[in-house]
PDB file of C-alpha atoms and ligand atoms in Angstrom:
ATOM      1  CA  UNK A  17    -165.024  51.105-178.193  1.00  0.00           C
ATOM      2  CA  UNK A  18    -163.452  54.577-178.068  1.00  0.00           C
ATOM      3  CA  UNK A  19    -159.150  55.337-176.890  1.00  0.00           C
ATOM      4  CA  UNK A  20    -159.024  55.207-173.308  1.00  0.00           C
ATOM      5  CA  UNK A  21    -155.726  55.167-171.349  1.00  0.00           C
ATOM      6  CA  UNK A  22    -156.526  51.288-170.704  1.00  0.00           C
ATOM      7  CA  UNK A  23    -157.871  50.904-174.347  1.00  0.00           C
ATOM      8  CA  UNK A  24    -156.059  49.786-176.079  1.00  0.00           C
ATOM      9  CA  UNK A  25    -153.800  47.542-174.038  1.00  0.00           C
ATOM     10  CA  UNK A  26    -150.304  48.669-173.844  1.00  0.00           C
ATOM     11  CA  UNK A  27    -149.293  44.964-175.326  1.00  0.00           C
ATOM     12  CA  UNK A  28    -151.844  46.032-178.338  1.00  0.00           C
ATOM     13  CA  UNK A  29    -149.221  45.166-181.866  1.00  0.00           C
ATOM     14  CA  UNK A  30    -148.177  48.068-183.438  1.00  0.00           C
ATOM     15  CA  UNK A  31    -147.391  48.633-187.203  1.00  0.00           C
ATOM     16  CA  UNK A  32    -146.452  51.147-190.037  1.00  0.00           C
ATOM     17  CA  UNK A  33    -148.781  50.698-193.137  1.00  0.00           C
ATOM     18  CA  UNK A  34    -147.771  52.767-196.043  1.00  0.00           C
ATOM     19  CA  UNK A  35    -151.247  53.525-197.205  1.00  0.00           C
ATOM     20  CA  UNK A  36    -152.869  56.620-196.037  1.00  0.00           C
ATOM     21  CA  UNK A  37    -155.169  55.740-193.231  1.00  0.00           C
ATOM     22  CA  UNK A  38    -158.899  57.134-193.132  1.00  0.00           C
ATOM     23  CA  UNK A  39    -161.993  56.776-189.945  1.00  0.00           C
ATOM     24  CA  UNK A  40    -163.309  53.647-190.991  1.00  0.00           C
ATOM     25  CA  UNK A  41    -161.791  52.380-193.641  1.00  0.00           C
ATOM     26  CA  UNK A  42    -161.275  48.167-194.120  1.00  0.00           C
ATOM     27  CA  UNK A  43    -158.073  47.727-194.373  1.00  0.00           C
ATOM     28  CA  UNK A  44    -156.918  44.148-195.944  1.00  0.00           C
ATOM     29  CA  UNK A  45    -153.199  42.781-194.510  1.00  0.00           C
ATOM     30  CA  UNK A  46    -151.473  40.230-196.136  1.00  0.00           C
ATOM     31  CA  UNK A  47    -148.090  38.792-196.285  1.00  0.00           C
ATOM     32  CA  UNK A  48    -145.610  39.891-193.614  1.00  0.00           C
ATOM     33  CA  UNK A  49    -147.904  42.092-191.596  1.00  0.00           C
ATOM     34  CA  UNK A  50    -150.382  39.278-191.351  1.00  0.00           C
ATOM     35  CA  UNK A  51    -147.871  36.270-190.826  1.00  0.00           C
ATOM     36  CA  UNK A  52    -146.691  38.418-187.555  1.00  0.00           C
ATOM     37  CA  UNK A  53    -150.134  39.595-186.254  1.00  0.00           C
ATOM     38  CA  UNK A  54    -152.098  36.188-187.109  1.00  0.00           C
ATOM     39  CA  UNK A  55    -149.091  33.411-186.375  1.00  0.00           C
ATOM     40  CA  UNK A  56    -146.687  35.322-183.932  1.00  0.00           C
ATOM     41  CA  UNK A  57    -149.369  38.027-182.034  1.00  0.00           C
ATOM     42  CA  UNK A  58    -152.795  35.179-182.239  1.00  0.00           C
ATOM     43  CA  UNK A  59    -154.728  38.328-183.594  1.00  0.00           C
ATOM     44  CA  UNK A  60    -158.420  37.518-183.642  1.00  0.00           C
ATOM     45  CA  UNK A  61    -161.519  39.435-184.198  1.00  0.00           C
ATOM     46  CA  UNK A  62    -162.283  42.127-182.335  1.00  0.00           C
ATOM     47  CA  UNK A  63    -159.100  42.355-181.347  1.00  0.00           C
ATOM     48  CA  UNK A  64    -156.733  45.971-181.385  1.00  0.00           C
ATOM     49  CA  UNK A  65    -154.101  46.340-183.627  1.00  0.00           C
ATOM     50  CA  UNK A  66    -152.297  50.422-183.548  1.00  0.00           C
ATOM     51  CA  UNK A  67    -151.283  51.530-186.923  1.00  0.00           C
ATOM     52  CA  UNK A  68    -149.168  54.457-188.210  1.00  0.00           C
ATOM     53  CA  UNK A  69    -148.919  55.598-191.953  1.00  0.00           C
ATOM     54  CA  UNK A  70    -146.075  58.331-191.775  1.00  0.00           C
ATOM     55  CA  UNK A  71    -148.807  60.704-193.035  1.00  0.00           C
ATOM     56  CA  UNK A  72    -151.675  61.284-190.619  1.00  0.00           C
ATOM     57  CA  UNK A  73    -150.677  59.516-187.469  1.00  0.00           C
ATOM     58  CA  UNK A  74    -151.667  56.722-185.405  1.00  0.00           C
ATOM     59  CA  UNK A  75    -154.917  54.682-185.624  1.00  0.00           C
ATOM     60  CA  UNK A  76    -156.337  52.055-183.539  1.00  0.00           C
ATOM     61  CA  UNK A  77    -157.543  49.818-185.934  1.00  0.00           C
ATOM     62  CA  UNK A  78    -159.831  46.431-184.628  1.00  0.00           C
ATOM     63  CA  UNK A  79    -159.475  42.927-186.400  1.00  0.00           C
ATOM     64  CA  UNK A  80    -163.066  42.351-188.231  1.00  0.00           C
ATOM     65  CA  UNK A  81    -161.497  39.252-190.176  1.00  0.00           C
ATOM     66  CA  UNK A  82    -159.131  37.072-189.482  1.00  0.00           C
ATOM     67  CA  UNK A  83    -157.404  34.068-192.168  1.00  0.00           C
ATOM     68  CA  UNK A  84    -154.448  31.765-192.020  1.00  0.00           C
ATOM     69  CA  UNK A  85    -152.869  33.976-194.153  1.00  0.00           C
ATOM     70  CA  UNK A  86    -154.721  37.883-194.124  1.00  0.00           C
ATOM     71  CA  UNK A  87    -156.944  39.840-191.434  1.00  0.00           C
ATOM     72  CA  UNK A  88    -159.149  42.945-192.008  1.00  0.00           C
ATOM     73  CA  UNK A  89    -159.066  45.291-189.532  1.00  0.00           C
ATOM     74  CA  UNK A  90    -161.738  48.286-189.404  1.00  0.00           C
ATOM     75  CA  UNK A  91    -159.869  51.793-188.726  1.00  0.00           C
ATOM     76  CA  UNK A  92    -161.914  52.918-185.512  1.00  0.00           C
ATOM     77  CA  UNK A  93    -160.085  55.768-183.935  1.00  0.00           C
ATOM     78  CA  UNK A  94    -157.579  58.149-184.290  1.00  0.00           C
ATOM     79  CA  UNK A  95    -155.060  58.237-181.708  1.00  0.00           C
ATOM     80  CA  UNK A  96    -152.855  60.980-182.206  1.00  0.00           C
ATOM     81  CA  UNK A  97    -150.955  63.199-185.143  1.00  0.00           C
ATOM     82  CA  UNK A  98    -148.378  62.591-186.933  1.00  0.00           C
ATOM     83  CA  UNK A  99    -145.359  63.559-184.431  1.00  0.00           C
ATOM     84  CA  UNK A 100    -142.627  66.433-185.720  1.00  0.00           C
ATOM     85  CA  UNK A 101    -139.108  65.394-184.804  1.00  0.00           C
ATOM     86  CA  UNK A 102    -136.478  67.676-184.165  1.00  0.00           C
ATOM     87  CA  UNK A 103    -134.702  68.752-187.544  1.00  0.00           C
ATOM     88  CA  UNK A 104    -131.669  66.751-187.075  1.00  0.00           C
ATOM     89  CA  UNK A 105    -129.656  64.653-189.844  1.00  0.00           C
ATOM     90  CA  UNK A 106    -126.940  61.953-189.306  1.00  0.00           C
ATOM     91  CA  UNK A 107    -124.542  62.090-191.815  1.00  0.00           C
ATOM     92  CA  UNK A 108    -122.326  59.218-191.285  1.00  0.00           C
ATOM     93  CA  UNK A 109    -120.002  56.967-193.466  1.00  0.00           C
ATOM     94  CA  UNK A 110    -121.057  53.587-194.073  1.00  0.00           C
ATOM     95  CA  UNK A 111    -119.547  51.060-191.896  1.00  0.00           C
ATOM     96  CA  UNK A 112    -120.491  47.590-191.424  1.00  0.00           C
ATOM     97  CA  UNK A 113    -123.775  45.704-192.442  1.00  0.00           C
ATOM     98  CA  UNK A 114    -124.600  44.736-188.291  1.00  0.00           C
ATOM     99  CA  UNK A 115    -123.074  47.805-187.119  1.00  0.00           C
ATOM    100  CA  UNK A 116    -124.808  49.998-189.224  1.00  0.00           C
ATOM    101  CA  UNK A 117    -127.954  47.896-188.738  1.00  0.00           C
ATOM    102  CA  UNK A 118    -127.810  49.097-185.190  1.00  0.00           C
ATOM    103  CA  UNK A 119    -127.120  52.358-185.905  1.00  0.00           C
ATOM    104  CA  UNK A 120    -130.677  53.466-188.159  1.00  0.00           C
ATOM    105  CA  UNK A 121    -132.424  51.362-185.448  1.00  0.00           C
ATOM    106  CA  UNK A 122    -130.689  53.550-182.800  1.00  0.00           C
ATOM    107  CA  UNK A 123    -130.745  56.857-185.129  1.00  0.00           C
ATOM    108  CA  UNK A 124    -134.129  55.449-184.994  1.00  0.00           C
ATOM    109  CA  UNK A 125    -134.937  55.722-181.345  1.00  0.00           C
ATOM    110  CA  UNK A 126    -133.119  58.807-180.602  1.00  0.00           C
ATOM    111  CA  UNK A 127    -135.571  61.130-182.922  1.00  0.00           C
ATOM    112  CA  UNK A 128    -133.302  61.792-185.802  1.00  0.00           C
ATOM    113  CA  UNK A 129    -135.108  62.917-188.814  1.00  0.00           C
ATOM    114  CA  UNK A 130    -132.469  61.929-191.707  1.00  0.00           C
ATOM    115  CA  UNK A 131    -129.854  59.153-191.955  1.00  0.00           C
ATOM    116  CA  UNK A 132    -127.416  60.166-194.758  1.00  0.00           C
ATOM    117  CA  UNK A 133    -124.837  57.877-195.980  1.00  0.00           C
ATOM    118  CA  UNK A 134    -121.591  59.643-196.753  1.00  0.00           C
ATOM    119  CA  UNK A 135    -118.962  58.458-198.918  1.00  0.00           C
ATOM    120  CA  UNK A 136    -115.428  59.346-198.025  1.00  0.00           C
ATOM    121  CA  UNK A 137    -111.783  58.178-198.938  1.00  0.00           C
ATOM    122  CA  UNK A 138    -111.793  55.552-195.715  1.00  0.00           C
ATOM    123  CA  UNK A 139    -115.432  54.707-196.456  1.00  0.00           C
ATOM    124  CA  UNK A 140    -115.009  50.282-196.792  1.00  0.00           C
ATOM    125  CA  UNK A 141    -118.755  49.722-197.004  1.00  0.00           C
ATOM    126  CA  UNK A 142    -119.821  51.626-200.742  1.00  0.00           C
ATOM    127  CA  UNK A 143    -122.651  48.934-201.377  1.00  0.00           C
ATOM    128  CA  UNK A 144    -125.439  50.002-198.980  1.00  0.00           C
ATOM    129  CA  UNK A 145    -128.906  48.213-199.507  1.00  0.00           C
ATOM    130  CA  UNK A 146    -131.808  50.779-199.047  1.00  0.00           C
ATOM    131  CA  UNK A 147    -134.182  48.585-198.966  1.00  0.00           C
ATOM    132  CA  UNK A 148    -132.930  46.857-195.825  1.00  0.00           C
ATOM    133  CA  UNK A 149    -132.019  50.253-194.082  1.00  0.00           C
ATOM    134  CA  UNK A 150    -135.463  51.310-194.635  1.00  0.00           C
ATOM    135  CA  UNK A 151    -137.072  48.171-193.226  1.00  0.00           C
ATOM    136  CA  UNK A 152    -134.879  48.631-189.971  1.00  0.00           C
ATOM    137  CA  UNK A 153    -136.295  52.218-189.735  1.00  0.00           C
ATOM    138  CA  UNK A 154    -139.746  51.058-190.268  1.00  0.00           C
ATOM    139  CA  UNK A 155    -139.097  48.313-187.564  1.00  0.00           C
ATOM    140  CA  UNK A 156    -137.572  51.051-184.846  1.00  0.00           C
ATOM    141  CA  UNK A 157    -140.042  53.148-185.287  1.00  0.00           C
ATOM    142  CA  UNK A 158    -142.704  50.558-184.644  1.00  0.00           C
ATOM    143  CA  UNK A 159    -140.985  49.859-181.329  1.00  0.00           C
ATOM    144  CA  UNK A 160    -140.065  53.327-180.212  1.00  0.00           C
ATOM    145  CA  UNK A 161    -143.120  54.550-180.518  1.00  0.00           C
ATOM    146  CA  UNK A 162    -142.653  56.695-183.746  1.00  0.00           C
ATOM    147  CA  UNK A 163    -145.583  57.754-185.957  1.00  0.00           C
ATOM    148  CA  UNK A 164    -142.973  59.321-188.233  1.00  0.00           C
ATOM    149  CA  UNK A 165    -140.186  57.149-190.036  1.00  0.00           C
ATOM    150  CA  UNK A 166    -136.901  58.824-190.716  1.00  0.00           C
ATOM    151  CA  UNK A 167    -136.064  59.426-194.171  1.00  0.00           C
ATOM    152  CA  UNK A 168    -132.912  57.118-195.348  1.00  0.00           C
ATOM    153  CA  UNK A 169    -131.487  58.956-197.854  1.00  0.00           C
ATOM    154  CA  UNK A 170    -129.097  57.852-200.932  1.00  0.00           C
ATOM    155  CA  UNK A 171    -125.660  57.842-200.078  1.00  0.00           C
ATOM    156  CA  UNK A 172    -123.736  60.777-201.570  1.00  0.00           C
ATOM    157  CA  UNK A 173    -119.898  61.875-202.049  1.00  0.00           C
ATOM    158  CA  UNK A 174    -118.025  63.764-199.080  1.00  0.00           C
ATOM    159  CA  UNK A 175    -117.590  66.385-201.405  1.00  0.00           C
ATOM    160  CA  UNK A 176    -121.016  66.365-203.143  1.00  0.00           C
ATOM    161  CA  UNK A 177    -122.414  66.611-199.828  1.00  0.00           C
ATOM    162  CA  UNK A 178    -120.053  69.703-198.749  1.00  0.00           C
ATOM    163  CA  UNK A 179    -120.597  71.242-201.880  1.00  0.00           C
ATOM    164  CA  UNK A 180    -124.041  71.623-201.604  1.00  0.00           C
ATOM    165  CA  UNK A 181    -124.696  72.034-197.793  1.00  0.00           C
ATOM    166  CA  UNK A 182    -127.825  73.821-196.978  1.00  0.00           C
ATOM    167  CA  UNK A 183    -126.798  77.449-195.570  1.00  0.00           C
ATOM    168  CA  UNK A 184    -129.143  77.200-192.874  1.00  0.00           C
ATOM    169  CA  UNK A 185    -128.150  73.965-191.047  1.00  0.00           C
ATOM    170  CA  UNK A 186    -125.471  73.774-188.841  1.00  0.00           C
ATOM    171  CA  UNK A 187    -122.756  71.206-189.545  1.00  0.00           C
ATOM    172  CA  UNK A 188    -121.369  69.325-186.296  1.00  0.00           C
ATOM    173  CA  UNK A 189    -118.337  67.574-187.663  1.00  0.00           C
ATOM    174  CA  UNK A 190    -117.328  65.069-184.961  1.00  0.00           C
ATOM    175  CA  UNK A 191    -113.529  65.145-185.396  1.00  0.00           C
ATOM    176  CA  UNK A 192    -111.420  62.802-183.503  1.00  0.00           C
ATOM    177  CA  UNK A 193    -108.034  65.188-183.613  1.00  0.00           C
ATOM    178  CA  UNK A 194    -110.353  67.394-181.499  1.00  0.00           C
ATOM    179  CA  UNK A 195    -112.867  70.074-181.531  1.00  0.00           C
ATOM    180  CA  UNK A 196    -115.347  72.061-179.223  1.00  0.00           C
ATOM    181  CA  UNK A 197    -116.907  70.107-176.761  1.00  0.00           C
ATOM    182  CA  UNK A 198    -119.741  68.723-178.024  1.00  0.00           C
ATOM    183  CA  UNK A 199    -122.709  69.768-175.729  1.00  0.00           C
ATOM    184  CA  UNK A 200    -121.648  73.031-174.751  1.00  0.00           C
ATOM    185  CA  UNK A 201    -121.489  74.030-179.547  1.00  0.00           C
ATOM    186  CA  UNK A 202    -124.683  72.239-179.517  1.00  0.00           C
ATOM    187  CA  UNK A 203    -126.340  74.449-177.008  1.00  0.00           C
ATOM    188  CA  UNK A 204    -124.833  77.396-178.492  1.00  0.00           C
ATOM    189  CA  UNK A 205    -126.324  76.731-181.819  1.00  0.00           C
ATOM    190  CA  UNK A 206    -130.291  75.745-182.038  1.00  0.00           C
ATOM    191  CA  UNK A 207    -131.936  75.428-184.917  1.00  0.00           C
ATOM    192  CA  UNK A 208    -131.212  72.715-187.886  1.00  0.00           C
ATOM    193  CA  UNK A 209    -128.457  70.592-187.589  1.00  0.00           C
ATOM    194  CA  UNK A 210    -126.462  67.734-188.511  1.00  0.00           C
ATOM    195  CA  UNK A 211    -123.673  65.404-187.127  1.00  0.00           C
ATOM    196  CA  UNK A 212    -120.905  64.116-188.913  1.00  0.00           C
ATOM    197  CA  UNK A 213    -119.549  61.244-188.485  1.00  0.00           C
ATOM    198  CA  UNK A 214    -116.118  59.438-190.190  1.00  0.00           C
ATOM    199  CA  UNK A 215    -115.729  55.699-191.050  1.00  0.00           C
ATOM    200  CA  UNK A 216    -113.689  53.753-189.146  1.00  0.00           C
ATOM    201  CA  UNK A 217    -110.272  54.477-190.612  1.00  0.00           C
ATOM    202  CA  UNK A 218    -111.470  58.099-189.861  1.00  0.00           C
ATOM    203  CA  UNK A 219    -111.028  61.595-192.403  1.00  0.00           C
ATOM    204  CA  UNK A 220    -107.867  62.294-194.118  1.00  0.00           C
ATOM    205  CA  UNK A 221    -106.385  65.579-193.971  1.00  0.00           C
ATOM    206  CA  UNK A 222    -107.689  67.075-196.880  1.00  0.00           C
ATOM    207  CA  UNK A 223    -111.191  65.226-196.309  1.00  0.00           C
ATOM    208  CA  UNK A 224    -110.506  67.453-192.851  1.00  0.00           C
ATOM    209  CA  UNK A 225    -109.672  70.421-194.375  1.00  0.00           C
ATOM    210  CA  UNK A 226    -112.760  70.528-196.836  1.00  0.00           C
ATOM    211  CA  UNK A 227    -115.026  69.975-193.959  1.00  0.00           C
ATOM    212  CA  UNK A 228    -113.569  72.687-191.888  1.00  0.00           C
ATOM    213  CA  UNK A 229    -113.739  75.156-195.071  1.00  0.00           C
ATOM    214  CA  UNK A 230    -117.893  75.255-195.034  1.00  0.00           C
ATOM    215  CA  UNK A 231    -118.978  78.043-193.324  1.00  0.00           C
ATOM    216  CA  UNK A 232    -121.593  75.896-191.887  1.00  0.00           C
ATOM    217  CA  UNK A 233    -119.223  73.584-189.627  1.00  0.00           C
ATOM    218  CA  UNK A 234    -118.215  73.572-185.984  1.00  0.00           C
ATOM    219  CA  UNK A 235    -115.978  70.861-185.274  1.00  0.00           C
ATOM    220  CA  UNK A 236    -116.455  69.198-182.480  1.00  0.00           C
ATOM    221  CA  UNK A 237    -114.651  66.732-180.042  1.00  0.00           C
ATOM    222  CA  UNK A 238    -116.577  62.968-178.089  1.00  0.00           C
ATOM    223  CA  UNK A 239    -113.776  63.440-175.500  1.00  0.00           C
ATOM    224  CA  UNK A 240    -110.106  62.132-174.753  1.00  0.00           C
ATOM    225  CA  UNK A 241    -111.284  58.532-176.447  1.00  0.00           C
ATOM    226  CA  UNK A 242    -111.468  57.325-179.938  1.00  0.00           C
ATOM    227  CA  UNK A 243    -114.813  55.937-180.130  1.00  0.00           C
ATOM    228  CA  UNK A 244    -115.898  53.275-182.827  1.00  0.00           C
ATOM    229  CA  UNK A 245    -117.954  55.230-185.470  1.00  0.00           C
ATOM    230  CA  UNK A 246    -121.731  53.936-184.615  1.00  0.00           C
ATOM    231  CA  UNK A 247    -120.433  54.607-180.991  1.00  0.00           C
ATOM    232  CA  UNK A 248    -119.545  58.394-181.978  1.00  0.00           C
ATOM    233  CA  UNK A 249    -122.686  58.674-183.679  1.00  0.00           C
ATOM    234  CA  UNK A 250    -125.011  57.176-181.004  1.00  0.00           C
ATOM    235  CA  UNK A 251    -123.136  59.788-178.110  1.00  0.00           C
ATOM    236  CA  UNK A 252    -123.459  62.838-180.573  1.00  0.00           C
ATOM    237  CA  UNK A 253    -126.541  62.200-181.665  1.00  0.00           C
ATOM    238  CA  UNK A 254    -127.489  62.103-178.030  1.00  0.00           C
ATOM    239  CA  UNK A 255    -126.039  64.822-176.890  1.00  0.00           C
ATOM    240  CA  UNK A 256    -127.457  66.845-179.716  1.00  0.00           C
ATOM    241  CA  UNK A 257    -130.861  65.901-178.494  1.00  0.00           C
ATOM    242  CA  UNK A 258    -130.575  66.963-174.890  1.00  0.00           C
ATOM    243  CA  UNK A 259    -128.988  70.252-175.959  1.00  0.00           C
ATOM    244  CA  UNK A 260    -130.669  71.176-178.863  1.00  0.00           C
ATOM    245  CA  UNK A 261    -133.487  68.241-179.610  1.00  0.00           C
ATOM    246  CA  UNK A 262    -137.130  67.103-177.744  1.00  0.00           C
ATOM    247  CA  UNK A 263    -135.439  65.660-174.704  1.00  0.00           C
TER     248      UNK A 263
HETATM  249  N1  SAM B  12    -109.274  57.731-187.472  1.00  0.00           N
HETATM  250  C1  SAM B  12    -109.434  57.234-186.222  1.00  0.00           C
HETATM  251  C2  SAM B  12    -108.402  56.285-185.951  1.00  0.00           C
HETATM  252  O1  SAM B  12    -108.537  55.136-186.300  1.00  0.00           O
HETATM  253  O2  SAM B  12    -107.451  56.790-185.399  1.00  0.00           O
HETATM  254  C3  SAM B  12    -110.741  56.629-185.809  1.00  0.00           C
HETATM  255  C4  SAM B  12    -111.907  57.076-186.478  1.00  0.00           C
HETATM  256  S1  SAM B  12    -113.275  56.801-185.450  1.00  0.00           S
HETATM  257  C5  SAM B  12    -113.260  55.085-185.316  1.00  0.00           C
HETATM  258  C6  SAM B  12    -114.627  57.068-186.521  1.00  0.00           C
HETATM  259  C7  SAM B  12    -115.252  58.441-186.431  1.00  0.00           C
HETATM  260  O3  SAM B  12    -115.843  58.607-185.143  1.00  0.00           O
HETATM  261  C8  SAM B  12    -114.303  59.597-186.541  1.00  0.00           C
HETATM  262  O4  SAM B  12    -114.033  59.904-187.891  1.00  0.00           O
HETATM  263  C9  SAM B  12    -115.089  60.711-185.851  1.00  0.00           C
HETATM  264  O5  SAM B  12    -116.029  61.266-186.724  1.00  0.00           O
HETATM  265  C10 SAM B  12    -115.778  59.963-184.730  1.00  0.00           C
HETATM  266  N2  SAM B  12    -115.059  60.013-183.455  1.00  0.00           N
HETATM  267  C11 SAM B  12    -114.495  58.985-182.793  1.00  0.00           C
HETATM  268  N3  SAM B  12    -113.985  59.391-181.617  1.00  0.00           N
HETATM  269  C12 SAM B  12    -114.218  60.729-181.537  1.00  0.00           C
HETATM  270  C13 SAM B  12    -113.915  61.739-180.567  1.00  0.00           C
HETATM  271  N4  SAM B  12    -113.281  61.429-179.434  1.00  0.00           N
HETATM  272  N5  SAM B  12    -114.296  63.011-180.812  1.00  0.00           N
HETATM  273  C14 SAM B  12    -114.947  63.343-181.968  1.00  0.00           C
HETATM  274  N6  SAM B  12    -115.273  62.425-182.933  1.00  0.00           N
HETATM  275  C15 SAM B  12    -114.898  61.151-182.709  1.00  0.00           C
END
């Protein structure tokens, strides 16, 4: 049965598959994927399941076979494109394993393209496990709606990162001791961007200094409050994304 606005059902489950998905293909789940739509979702045949590959967009794919353990669900339709998000990175220092949980899944959910970990001098969190930020992604992103995943990249040094900043991207550096106001640079600049954001001890002066030295950066104040870092990178994020972003 083709897409309709009432097919499928807005409760239909909704997954990202990393192979590349093709009009009427089988496509064999096991493990994780299956556990959720067999035990938690009570997929059965003939039933929808939406599915997104990061490549070519969503599909509606319908459940042909269905085990205790796997399902194979026959790629019927194809729902829509792969979505562009606006070019926006968060660069942010790592901070703790919940908090920065919350923040890919909210970096996530606000359209941000990139997630860059930054190390600085303050940074307390230099073990990061990619693997897990990736899965969080991948879960956001099958929640918000997303048919593309942002990239997590590898975390990199302050001054690796400075060094080789890409002339053409504008460098919001969100700096407690004050700065522009946020909105009002952000509108001022379009065009590719990123946020920076400090760890919870904040930059030190020369950290500051460095910063301030690419031509690239406009440093920008989150008003009269110190705000935690995922807080900071939430309301910037946000604020880049009605100025500059697809809001
Ligand atoms: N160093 C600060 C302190 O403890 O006094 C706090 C750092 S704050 C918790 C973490 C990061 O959030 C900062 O490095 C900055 O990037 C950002 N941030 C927090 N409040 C901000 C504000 N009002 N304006 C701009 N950036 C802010």
């Amino acid at each position: 049965m083709p897409a309709t606005p009432a097919w499928p059902p807005q409760s239909t489950p909704r997954l990202y598959v990393a192979e590349r998905l093709t009009q009427g293909a089988m496509l064999r789940l096991d493990g994780g994927a299956a556990h959720y739509l067999v035990q938690v979702m009570r997929t059965r045949p003939g039933d929808p399941v939406k599915l997104f590959d990061d490549q070519t967009g969503e599909w509606l794919g319908i459940a042909r076979e269905v085990q205790k353990r796997g399902l194979t669900l026959e790629i019927t339709d194809h729902l829509r494109p792969r979505e562009s998000v606006p070019d926006f990175w968060l660069v942010m220092a790592p901070i703790k394993k919940g908090r920065i949980d919350w923040m890919v899944e909210k970096a996530c959910e606000l359209g941000v393209a990139r997630v860059v970990p930054v190390l600085t001098r303050r940074t307390v969190v230099d073990k990061l496990k990619h693997d897990r930020l990736a899965a969080q992604a991948v879960e956001a992103a099958e929640q918000c709606d997303r048919t593309a995943l942002p990239q997590i990249a590898d975390p990199v040094k302050l001054s690796a990162l400075l060094k080789d900043w890409p002339e053409e991207r504008t460098l919001f550096f969100a700096d407690e001791t004050g700065g522009a106001p946020a909105a009002k640079a952000m509108g001022e600049r379009p065009g590719p961007a990123a946020v920076l954001i400090g760890p919870e001890g904040g930059f030190d002066a020369d950290e500051r200094a460095a910063i301030r030295a690419v031509p690239q950066a406009v440093g920008i104040s989150l008003g009269p409050r110190i705000l935690r870092a995922d807080t900071a990178a939430a309301a910037a994020t946000s604020l880049w994304m009605a100025a500059a972003g697809d809001w």
